[in-house]
């Protein structure tokens, strides 16, 4: 009967014991006995209404994977409540043994953990079965920006190899914090120098594109949680490429631009038949004309990012709120896909991939 009571409460709460008894066709005494004997599962308020007691912790278990992708990352999140919206006070991220993590997924984990800490939740990341992955995260600078309140199992590294070996690998730009108060011109320069060693593209254009993505965080973020950028070269695999990530936990592109758009542009977004925010993100990267709505020309810069990515048959993925937009380029063609209903994550998280095989 306990499970039957639980199902009733899942569908309809708060509710009084007599109502539960009526639905089940049993006596009030039978229902009250179970409710009072299982106080670890059921909670009674001062008005004698019953509800399910919220679990103390939320556990996100990532599947075994040679390389954990963002799709697998999001799939694992979808199996549980939204960590940011859950009533649980503790969130545990558990990695399967011997799992390596792609930079794009690392960036989302870092942003989400810091957002959870900011909301007052406690966070644990369990790397007990994949210590080599923890070592790599240390090298890429993950722990340097991870909030100190996040508990890491089996232990958080005592020293930062990212700081010790900083700049020593042309295929890696360690996670770099973006200070909203002071623009660090060194960060776009480092990204540009790393890309220039591996892709054949005018350095001036590379600088413009990277500076635009970097500036996008200043433009659309207003969060006390630091934004960041990073780069990783992947030489092996079926498609050698470079991944660059730009992450902020603030208002985001759609959140900051939608309230400023005129009626004609909003009508254009609605005519697409898509969610307005999704249609806007697509438009920003695929239609340079949107820049006319921005005095500083931000829209044109993001459009040029798309042009550059097309040159390398790469892709752009933008993750915001509860959706994701991906633009993939193959020659002169581009394919746009989107996913809705993702677990909430604040801000804008962009990954630009440059394929190295033309």
Short mmCIF file of C-alpha atoms in Angstrom, two decimals:
data_model
loop_
_atom_site.label_atom_id
_atom_site.label_comp_id
_atom_site.label_asym_id
_atom_site.label_seq_id
_atom_site.Cartn_x
_atom_site.Cartn_y
_atom_site.Cartn_z
CA UNK A 1 0.00 0.00 0.00
CA UNK A 2 2.96 2.33 0.60
CA UNK A 3 3.75 2.49 -3.12
CA UNK A 4 0.11 3.13 -3.97
CA UNK A 5 0.10 6.06 -1.55
CA UNK A 6 3.32 7.35 -3.11
CA UNK A 7 1.77 7.28 -6.59
CA UNK A 8 -1.26 9.22 -5.38
CA UNK A 9 1.00 11.87 -3.84
CA UNK A 10 3.11 12.07 -6.99
CA UNK A 11 -0.02 12.91 -8.98
CA UNK A 12 -1.81 15.03 -6.39
CA UNK A 13 -0.27 16.73 -3.39
CA UNK A 14 -0.72 18.03 -0.78
CA UNK A 15 -3.67 15.89 0.21
CA UNK A 16 -5.29 14.71 3.43
CA UNK A 17 -5.18 11.11 4.63
CA UNK A 18 -8.91 10.64 4.34
CA UNK A 19 -8.77 11.55 0.64
CA UNK A 20 -6.04 8.97 0.09
CA UNK A 21 -8.13 6.39 1.91
CA UNK A 22 -11.15 7.22 -0.24
CA UNK A 23 -9.15 6.78 -3.46
CA UNK A 24 -7.71 3.46 -2.27
CA UNK A 25 -10.98 2.22 -0.78
CA UNK A 26 -9.45 1.51 2.62
CA UNK A 27 -9.93 2.90 6.13
CA UNK A 28 -8.39 6.13 7.38
CA UNK A 29 -6.64 4.13 10.08
CA UNK A 30 -4.85 1.96 7.49
CA UNK A 31 -3.57 5.01 5.59
CA UNK A 32 -2.56 6.94 8.71
CA UNK A 33 -0.61 3.98 10.03
CA UNK A 34 1.53 3.82 6.90
CA UNK A 35 1.96 7.61 6.64
CA UNK A 36 3.11 7.91 10.26
CA UNK A 37 5.32 4.80 10.10
CA UNK A 38 7.14 6.13 7.00
CA UNK A 39 8.03 9.68 7.98
CA UNK A 40 11.27 9.33 6.02
CA UNK A 41 9.11 9.27 2.85
CA UNK A 42 6.02 11.30 3.78
CA UNK A 43 5.74 14.75 5.34
CA UNK A 44 2.70 16.22 7.17
CA UNK A 45 2.19 19.98 7.45
CA UNK A 46 0.47 21.96 10.22
CA UNK A 47 -2.91 21.69 8.42
CA UNK A 48 -2.66 17.85 8.35
CA UNK A 49 -1.98 17.70 4.61
CA UNK A 50 0.49 15.10 3.38
CA UNK A 51 3.14 15.36 0.67
CA UNK A 52 6.19 13.44 -0.45
CA UNK A 53 9.31 14.37 1.45
CA UNK A 54 11.85 15.80 -0.97
CA UNK A 55 14.97 13.67 -1.29
CA UNK A 56 18.07 15.19 0.24
CA UNK A 57 20.33 14.48 -2.72
CA UNK A 58 20.11 14.26 -6.48
CA UNK A 59 22.53 11.87 -8.17
CA UNK A 60 23.51 12.31 -11.84
CA UNK A 61 25.23 9.19 -13.17
CA UNK A 62 27.13 9.58 -16.42
CA UNK A 63 27.27 6.46 -18.63
CA UNK A 64 30.47 4.54 -19.41
CA UNK A 65 32.08 6.17 -22.42
CA UNK A 66 35.45 6.34 -24.07
CA UNK A 67 34.74 10.05 -24.59
CA UNK A 68 31.77 11.59 -22.81
CA UNK A 69 30.02 13.93 -25.27
CA UNK A 70 27.55 16.72 -24.60
CA UNK A 71 24.76 14.49 -25.90
CA UNK A 72 25.59 11.88 -23.25
CA UNK A 73 26.01 14.64 -20.67
CA UNK A 74 22.55 16.04 -21.42
CA UNK A 75 21.01 12.57 -21.59
CA UNK A 76 22.27 11.81 -18.07
CA UNK A 77 20.81 15.08 -16.80
CA UNK A 78 17.47 14.27 -18.42
CA UNK A 79 17.20 11.05 -16.40
CA UNK A 80 16.76 13.04 -13.18
CA UNK A 81 15.16 16.29 -12.04
CA UNK A 82 16.72 19.53 -13.16
CA UNK A 83 19.62 20.04 -10.71
CA UNK A 84 19.03 23.81 -10.62
CA UNK A 85 15.27 23.47 -10.10
CA UNK A 86 15.20 20.43 -7.81
CA UNK A 87 14.33 20.79 -4.15
CA UNK A 88 17.35 18.61 -3.35
CA UNK A 89 20.03 20.46 -1.44
CA UNK A 90 22.87 18.25 -2.64
CA UNK A 91 23.81 17.26 -6.21
CA UNK A 92 26.26 14.45 -6.94
CA UNK A 93 27.84 13.96 -10.36
CA UNK A 94 29.16 10.42 -10.66
CA UNK A 95 31.46 9.32 -13.48
CA UNK A 96 31.76 5.73 -14.64
CA UNK A 97 35.24 4.16 -14.42
CA UNK A 98 37.76 5.01 -17.16
CA UNK A 99 35.59 7.73 -18.69
CA UNK A 100 37.30 10.55 -20.58
CA UNK A 101 35.39 13.80 -21.13
CA UNK A 102 35.38 16.05 -24.19
CA UNK A 103 36.12 19.74 -23.62
CA UNK A 104 32.59 20.83 -24.56
CA UNK A 105 31.10 18.57 -21.88
CA UNK A 106 33.75 19.69 -19.38
CA UNK A 107 32.69 23.30 -19.95
CA UNK A 108 29.04 22.51 -19.25
CA UNK A 109 29.91 20.58 -16.10
CA UNK A 110 32.05 23.47 -14.84
CA UNK A 111 29.35 26.06 -15.51
CA UNK A 112 26.57 23.97 -13.97
CA UNK A 113 28.56 23.17 -10.82
CA UNK A 114 29.34 26.83 -10.22
CA UNK A 115 25.71 27.80 -10.83
CA UNK A 116 24.54 25.19 -8.32
CA UNK A 117 26.93 26.48 -5.67
CA UNK A 118 25.71 30.02 -6.32
CA UNK A 119 22.11 28.94 -5.60
CA UNK A 120 23.19 27.52 -2.24
CA UNK A 121 23.30 23.82 -3.08
CA UNK A 122 26.19 21.54 -2.17
CA UNK A 123 27.92 19.70 -5.02
CA UNK A 124 30.06 16.57 -5.20
CA UNK A 125 31.92 15.34 -8.29
CA UNK A 126 32.93 11.69 -7.99
CA UNK A 127 35.95 10.76 -10.12
CA UNK A 128 36.84 7.75 -7.95
CA UNK A 129 36.90 5.39 -10.93
CA UNK A 130 38.66 7.68 -13.41
CA UNK A 131 41.62 9.38 -11.79
CA UNK A 132 43.31 9.98 -15.16
CA UNK A 133 40.36 12.11 -16.20
CA UNK A 134 40.73 14.15 -13.02
CA UNK A 135 44.41 14.65 -13.88
CA UNK A 136 43.46 15.92 -17.33
CA UNK A 137 40.89 18.30 -15.85
CA UNK A 138 43.65 19.64 -13.61
CA UNK A 139 45.88 20.16 -16.65
CA UNK A 140 43.16 21.97 -18.61
CA UNK A 141 42.46 24.31 -15.68
CA UNK A 142 39.06 22.97 -14.65
CA UNK A 143 39.84 23.07 -10.94
CA UNK A 144 41.25 26.60 -11.08
CA UNK A 145 37.80 27.96 -11.87
CA UNK A 146 35.68 25.34 -10.09
CA UNK A 147 34.13 26.86 -6.97
CA UNK A 148 36.14 25.86 -3.89
CA UNK A 149 32.95 24.66 -2.19
CA UNK A 150 32.59 21.80 -4.70
CA UNK A 151 33.76 18.54 -3.13
CA UNK A 152 35.82 16.32 -5.44
CA UNK A 153 36.23 12.57 -4.87
CA UNK A 154 38.58 10.93 -4.18
CA UNK A 155 40.26 14.33 -3.67
CA UNK A 156 40.79 17.72 -5.28
CA UNK A 157 44.32 18.21 -6.65
CA UNK A 158 46.57 20.10 -4.23
CA UNK A 159 48.42 21.92 -7.00
CA UNK A 160 47.40 23.22 -10.40
CA UNK A 161 49.27 21.66 -13.31
CA UNK A 162 47.46 24.16 -15.56
CA UNK A 163 49.29 26.99 -13.82
CA UNK A 164 52.58 25.13 -13.71
CA UNK A 165 52.54 24.22 -17.43
CA UNK A 166 50.59 27.25 -18.63
CA UNK A 167 51.03 27.89 -22.36
CA UNK A 168 53.34 24.92 -22.84
CA UNK A 169 51.14 23.13 -25.39
CA UNK A 170 50.04 24.72 -28.67
CA UNK A 171 47.08 22.36 -28.79
CA UNK A 172 45.68 23.54 -25.48
CA UNK A 173 44.53 26.87 -24.11
CA UNK A 174 43.84 26.30 -20.45
CA UNK A 175 40.51 27.43 -18.98
CA UNK A 176 40.81 31.21 -18.73
CA UNK A 177 38.56 33.29 -16.51
CA UNK A 178 36.81 36.25 -18.13
CA UNK A 179 36.73 39.31 -15.92
CA UNK A 180 33.70 41.41 -16.83
CA UNK A 181 35.27 44.51 -15.30
CA UNK A 182 38.61 44.30 -17.12
CA UNK A 183 38.93 42.87 -20.62
CA UNK A 184 42.01 40.69 -20.90
CA UNK A 185 43.34 41.09 -24.45
CA UNK A 186 45.78 38.28 -23.81
CA UNK A 187 43.06 35.61 -23.90
CA UNK A 188 41.92 36.19 -27.53
CA UNK A 189 45.58 36.48 -28.55
CA UNK A 190 46.41 33.07 -27.04
CA UNK A 191 43.41 31.49 -28.76
CA UNK A 192 44.45 33.06 -32.05
CA UNK A 193 48.07 31.90 -31.78
CA UNK A 194 47.01 28.35 -31.00
CA UNK A 195 44.53 28.20 -33.89
CA UNK A 196 47.00 29.80 -36.30
CA UNK A 197 49.43 26.92 -35.73
CA UNK A 198 46.89 24.38 -36.89
CA UNK A 199 44.58 26.06 -39.40
CA UNK A 200 45.33 27.99 -42.58
CA UNK A 201 43.31 31.17 -42.23
CA UNK A 202 44.25 34.88 -42.17
CA UNK A 203 45.32 35.73 -38.63
CA UNK A 204 43.48 39.04 -38.71
CA UNK A 205 40.21 37.23 -39.45
CA UNK A 206 40.88 34.69 -36.70
CA UNK A 207 41.50 37.49 -34.23
CA UNK A 208 38.27 39.25 -35.23
CA UNK A 209 36.21 36.09 -34.81
CA UNK A 210 37.73 35.05 -31.49
CA UNK A 211 37.56 38.57 -30.10
CA UNK A 212 33.87 38.68 -31.04
CA UNK A 213 33.08 35.43 -29.22
CA UNK A 214 35.10 36.66 -26.27
CA UNK A 215 33.30 40.03 -26.30
CA UNK A 216 29.93 38.25 -26.53
CA UNK A 217 30.35 37.20 -22.91
CA UNK A 218 30.94 40.81 -21.87
CA UNK A 219 27.93 41.88 -23.94
CA UNK A 220 25.38 39.33 -22.78
CA UNK A 221 26.53 38.32 -19.30
CA UNK A 222 25.73 40.05 -16.04
CA UNK A 223 26.50 37.21 -13.69
CA UNK A 224 28.81 37.21 -10.67
CA UNK A 225 29.80 33.69 -11.75
CA UNK A 226 32.93 34.01 -13.91
CA UNK A 227 32.73 33.23 -17.61
CA UNK A 228 35.59 31.38 -19.25
CA UNK A 229 37.14 30.20 -22.51
CA UNK A 230 39.30 27.19 -23.42
CA UNK A 231 40.67 25.36 -26.46
CA UNK A 232 41.68 21.77 -27.14
CA UNK A 233 43.20 20.12 -30.20
CA UNK A 234 41.99 16.57 -30.97
CA UNK A 235 44.48 15.05 -33.40
CA UNK A 236 43.13 11.51 -33.41
CA UNK A 237 39.76 10.03 -34.25
CA UNK A 238 37.80 9.96 -37.48
CA UNK A 239 37.57 13.75 -37.61
CA UNK A 240 40.61 15.61 -36.23
CA UNK A 241 39.48 19.01 -35.03
CA UNK A 242 39.96 21.90 -32.65
CA UNK A 243 37.28 22.69 -30.07
CA UNK A 244 36.97 26.17 -28.62
CA UNK A 245 34.48 26.86 -25.82
CA UNK A 246 33.10 30.20 -24.65
CA UNK A 247 30.94 30.01 -21.55
CA UNK A 248 29.05 32.47 -19.37
CA UNK A 249 26.35 32.05 -16.74
CA UNK A 250 24.54 35.33 -17.26
CA UNK A 251 21.57 36.61 -19.23
CA UNK A 252 22.55 34.98 -22.51
CA UNK A 253 22.09 35.97 -26.14
CA UNK A 254 18.35 35.36 -26.32
CA UNK A 255 17.66 36.79 -22.88
CA UNK A 256 19.41 40.07 -23.63
CA UNK A 257 18.43 40.53 -27.29
CA UNK A 258 14.79 39.43 -27.39
CA UNK A 259 13.49 42.37 -25.30
CA UNK A 260 15.25 44.83 -27.65
CA UNK A 261 13.94 43.54 -30.99
CA UNK A 262 11.48 45.50 -33.08
CA UNK A 263 8.11 44.17 -34.23
CA UNK A 264 9.35 43.30 -37.72
CA UNK A 265 12.17 41.13 -36.41
CA UNK A 266 9.90 39.41 -33.91
CA UNK A 267 7.47 38.67 -36.72
CA UNK A 268 10.33 37.17 -38.72
CA UNK A 269 11.24 34.92 -35.80
CA UNK A 270 7.62 33.83 -35.34
CA UNK A 271 7.29 33.09 -39.07
CA UNK A 272 9.97 30.43 -38.70
CA UNK A 273 7.53 28.31 -36.70
CA UNK A 274 10.19 27.75 -34.05
CA UNK A 275 10.57 28.89 -30.49
CA UNK A 276 11.55 32.58 -30.58
CA UNK A 277 14.77 32.08 -28.62
CA UNK A 278 15.88 29.21 -30.87
CA UNK A 279 15.03 31.15 -34.01
CA UNK A 280 16.96 34.17 -32.72
CA UNK A 281 20.11 32.19 -31.97
CA UNK A 282 19.96 30.68 -35.46
CA UNK A 283 19.50 34.13 -36.98
CA UNK A 284 22.42 35.66 -35.09
CA UNK A 285 24.86 33.15 -36.59
CA UNK A 286 23.38 32.85 -40.08
CA UNK A 287 22.15 36.34 -41.02
CA UNK A 288 24.53 39.29 -40.84
CA UNK A 289 21.65 41.72 -41.34
CA UNK A 290 20.76 41.30 -37.68
CA UNK A 291 23.73 43.52 -36.88
CA UNK A 292 21.72 46.54 -38.00
CA UNK A 293 19.73 46.15 -34.82
CA UNK A 294 22.90 46.38 -32.73
CA UNK A 295 24.76 49.67 -32.55
CA UNK A 296 28.03 47.89 -31.84
CA UNK A 297 27.67 45.33 -34.64
CA UNK A 298 27.77 42.26 -32.41
CA UNK A 299 25.40 40.37 -34.69
CA UNK A 300 27.71 40.80 -37.66
CA UNK A 301 30.66 39.44 -35.68
CA UNK A 302 28.81 36.26 -34.73
CA UNK A 303 27.71 35.91 -38.35
CA UNK A 304 31.38 36.04 -39.39
CA UNK A 305 32.07 33.29 -36.89
CA UNK A 306 29.67 31.15 -38.91
CA UNK A 307 31.44 32.07 -42.14
CA UNK A 308 34.81 31.06 -40.69
CA UNK A 309 33.44 27.80 -39.33
CA UNK A 310 31.97 27.02 -42.76
CA UNK A 311 35.44 27.43 -44.26
CA UNK A 312 36.63 24.53 -42.11
CA UNK A 313 33.49 22.39 -42.47
CA UNK A 314 33.08 22.72 -38.73
CA UNK A 315 30.18 23.33 -36.40
CA UNK A 316 28.81 25.80 -33.88
CA UNK A 317 26.78 24.66 -30.89
CA UNK A 318 24.98 27.15 -28.68
CA UNK A 319 23.52 25.93 -25.39
CA UNK A 320 21.11 28.24 -23.54
CA UNK A 321 18.46 27.90 -20.84
CA UNK A 322 16.64 24.66 -21.81
CA UNK A 323 17.63 24.36 -25.49
CA UNK A 324 20.55 23.83 -27.81
CA UNK A 325 21.16 24.91 -31.41
CA UNK A 326 23.79 23.26 -33.62
CA UNK A 327 24.89 24.54 -37.03
CA UNK A 328 26.97 22.06 -39.04
CA UNK A 329 28.74 23.04 -42.24
CA UNK A 330 29.62 20.69 -45.10
CA UNK A 331 31.03 22.58 -48.04
CA UNK A 332 28.53 25.23 -49.10
CA UNK A 333 25.71 23.56 -47.19
CA UNK A 334 24.72 24.13 -43.60
CA UNK A 335 22.44 21.98 -41.48
CA UNK A 336 20.72 23.46 -38.44
CA UNK A 337 19.29 21.27 -35.71
CA UNK A 338 17.93 22.10 -32.27
CA UNK A 339 16.98 20.30 -29.08
CA UNK A 340 14.36 21.50 -26.61
CA UNK A 341 13.44 20.36 -23.13
CA UNK A 342 16.97 20.19 -21.76
CA UNK A 343 17.58 20.66 -18.05
CA UNK A 344 17.97 24.33 -17.22
CA UNK A 345 21.41 25.89 -17.41
CA UNK A 346 21.82 29.63 -17.17
CA UNK A 347 23.79 31.72 -19.64
CA UNK A 348 25.22 30.97 -23.07
CA UNK A 349 27.67 28.17 -23.76
CA UNK A 350 29.20 28.14 -27.23
CA UNK A 351 31.44 25.52 -28.78
CA UNK A 352 33.05 26.19 -32.17
CA UNK A 353 34.76 23.24 -33.85
CA UNK A 354 37.23 23.62 -36.70
CA UNK A 355 37.76 20.41 -38.68
CA UNK A 356 41.38 19.86 -39.70
CA UNK A 357 40.63 17.54 -42.61
CA UNK A 358 39.39 19.51 -45.60
#
